PDB file of C-alpha atoms in Angstrom:
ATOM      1  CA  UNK A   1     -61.079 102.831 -44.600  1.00 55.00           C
ATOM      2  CA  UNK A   2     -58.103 100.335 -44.384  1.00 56.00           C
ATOM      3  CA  UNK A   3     -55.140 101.183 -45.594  1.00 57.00           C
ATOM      4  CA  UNK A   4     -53.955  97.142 -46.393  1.00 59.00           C
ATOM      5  CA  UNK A   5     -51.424  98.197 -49.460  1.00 58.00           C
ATOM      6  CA  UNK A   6     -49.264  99.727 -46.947  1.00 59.00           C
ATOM      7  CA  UNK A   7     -48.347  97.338 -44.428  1.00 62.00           C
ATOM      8  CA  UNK A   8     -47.569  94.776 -47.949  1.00 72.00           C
ATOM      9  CA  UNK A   9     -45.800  97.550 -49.296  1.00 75.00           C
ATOM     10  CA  UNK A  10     -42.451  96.451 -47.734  1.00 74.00           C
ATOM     11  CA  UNK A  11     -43.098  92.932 -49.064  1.00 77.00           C
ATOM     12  CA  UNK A  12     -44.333  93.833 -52.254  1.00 78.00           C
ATOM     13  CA  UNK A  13     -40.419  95.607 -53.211  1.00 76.00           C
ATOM     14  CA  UNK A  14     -39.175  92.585 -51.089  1.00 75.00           C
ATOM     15  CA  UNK A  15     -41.065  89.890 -53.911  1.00 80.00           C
ATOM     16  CA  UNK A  16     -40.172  92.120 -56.876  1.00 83.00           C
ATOM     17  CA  UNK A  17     -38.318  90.076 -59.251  1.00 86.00           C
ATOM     18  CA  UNK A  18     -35.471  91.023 -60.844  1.00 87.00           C
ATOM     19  CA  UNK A  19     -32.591  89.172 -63.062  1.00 89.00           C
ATOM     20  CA  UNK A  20     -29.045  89.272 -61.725  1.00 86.00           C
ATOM     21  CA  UNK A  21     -25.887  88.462 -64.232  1.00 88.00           C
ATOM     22  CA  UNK A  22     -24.562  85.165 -62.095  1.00 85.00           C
ATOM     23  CA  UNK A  23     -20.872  84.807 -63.007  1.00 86.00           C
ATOM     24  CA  UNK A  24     -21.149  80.463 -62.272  1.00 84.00           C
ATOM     25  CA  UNK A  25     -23.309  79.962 -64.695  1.00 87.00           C
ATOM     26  CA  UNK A  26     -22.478  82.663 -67.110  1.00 90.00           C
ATOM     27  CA  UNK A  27     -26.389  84.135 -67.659  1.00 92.00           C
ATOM     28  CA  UNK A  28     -29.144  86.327 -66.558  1.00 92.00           C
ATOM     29  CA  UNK A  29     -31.173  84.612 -63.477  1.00 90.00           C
ATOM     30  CA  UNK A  30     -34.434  85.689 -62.429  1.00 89.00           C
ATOM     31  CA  UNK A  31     -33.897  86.372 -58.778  1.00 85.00           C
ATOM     32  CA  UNK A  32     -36.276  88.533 -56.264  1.00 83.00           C
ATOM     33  CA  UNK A  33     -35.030  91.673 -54.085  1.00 79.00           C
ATOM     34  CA  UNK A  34     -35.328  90.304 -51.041  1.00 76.00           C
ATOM     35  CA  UNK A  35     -33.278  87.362 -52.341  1.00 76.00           C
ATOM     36  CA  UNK A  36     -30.302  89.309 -52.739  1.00 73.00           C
ATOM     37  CA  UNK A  37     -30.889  91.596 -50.104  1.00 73.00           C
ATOM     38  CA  UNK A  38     -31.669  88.761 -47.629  1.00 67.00           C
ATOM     39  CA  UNK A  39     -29.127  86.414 -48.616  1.00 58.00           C
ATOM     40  CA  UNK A  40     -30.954  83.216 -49.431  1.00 52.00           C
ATOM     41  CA  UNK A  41     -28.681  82.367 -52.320  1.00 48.00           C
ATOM     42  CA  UNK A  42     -25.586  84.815 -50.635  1.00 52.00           C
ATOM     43  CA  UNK A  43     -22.647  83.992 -52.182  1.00 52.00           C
ATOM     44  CA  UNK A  44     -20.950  85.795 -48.707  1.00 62.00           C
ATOM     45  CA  UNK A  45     -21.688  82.669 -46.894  1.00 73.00           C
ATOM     46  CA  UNK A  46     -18.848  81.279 -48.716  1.00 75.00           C
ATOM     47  CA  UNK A  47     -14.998  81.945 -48.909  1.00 75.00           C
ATOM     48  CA  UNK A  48     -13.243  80.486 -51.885  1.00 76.00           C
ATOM     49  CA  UNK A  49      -9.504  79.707 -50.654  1.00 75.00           C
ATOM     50  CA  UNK A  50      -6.529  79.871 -52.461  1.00 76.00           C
ATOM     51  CA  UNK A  51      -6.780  76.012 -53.694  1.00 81.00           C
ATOM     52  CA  UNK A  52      -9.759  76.430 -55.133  1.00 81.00           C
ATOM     53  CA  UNK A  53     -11.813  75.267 -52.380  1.00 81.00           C
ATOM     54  CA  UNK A  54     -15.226  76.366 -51.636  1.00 80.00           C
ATOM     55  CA  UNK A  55     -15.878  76.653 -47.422  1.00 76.00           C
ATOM     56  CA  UNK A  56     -18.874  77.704 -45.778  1.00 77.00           C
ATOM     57  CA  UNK A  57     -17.963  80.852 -43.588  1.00 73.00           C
ATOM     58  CA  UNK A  58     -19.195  79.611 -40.435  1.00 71.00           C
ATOM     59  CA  UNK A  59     -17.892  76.309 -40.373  1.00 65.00           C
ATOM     60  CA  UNK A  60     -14.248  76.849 -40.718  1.00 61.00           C
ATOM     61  CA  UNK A  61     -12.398  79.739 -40.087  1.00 68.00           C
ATOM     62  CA  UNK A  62      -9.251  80.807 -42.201  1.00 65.00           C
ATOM     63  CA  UNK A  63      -7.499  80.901 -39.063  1.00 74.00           C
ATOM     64  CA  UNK A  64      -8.355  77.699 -37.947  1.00 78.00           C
ATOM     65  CA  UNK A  65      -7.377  76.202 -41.490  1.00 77.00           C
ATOM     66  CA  UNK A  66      -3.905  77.134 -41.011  1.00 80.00           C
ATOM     67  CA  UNK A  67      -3.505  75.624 -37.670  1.00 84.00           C
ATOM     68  CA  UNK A  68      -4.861  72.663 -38.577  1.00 87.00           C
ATOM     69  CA  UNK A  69      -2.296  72.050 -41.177  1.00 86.00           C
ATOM     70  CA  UNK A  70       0.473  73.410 -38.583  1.00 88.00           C
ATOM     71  CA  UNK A  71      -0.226  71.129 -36.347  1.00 90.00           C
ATOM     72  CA  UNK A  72      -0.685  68.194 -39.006  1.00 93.00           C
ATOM     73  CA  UNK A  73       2.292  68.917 -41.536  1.00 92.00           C
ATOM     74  CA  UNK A  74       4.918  70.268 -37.903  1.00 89.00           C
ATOM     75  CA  UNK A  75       5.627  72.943 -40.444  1.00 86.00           C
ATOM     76  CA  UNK A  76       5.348  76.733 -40.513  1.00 82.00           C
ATOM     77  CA  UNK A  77       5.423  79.265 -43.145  1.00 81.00           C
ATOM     78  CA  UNK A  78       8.205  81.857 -43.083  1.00 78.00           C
ATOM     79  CA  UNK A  79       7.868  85.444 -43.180  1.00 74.00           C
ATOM     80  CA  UNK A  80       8.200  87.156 -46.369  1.00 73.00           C
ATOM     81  CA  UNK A  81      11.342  89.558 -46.770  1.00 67.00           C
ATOM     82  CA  UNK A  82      13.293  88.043 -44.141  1.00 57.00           C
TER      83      UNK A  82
END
């Protein structure tokens, strides 16, 4: 006998659906596990900066944003307590 239910087993949980509270548009979605566990729809692939902006992670690091605008602006910002 062939035991075909579990090999699928680990897809099966991975195609489960599932709704998720999403805080952008303020409701339930119907999502599946291996949505959030895969990161289809990852909100970790983006960093929100402090102007609001939304950056993908790989593209720009926050690093790299600041000395961009060093080199652009000639201006530096001082340390704090000093």
């Amino acid at each position: 006998a062939l035991d075909l239910v579990g090999d699928e087993s680990a897809d099966l949980v991975l195609r489960r659906r599932m709704m998720r509270w999403d805080k952008a548009k303020r409701k339930y979605v119907q999502s599946t596990v291996g949505d959030e566990l895969g990161g289809t729809m990852s909100r970790s692939k983006r960093v929100k900066l402090e102007s609001g902006r939304v950056v993908m992670k790989d593209k720009v690091k926050l690093g790299e944003l600041y000395e961009k605008w060093q080199k652009k602006t000639n201006r530096s910002v001082g340390r704090s307590g000093a």
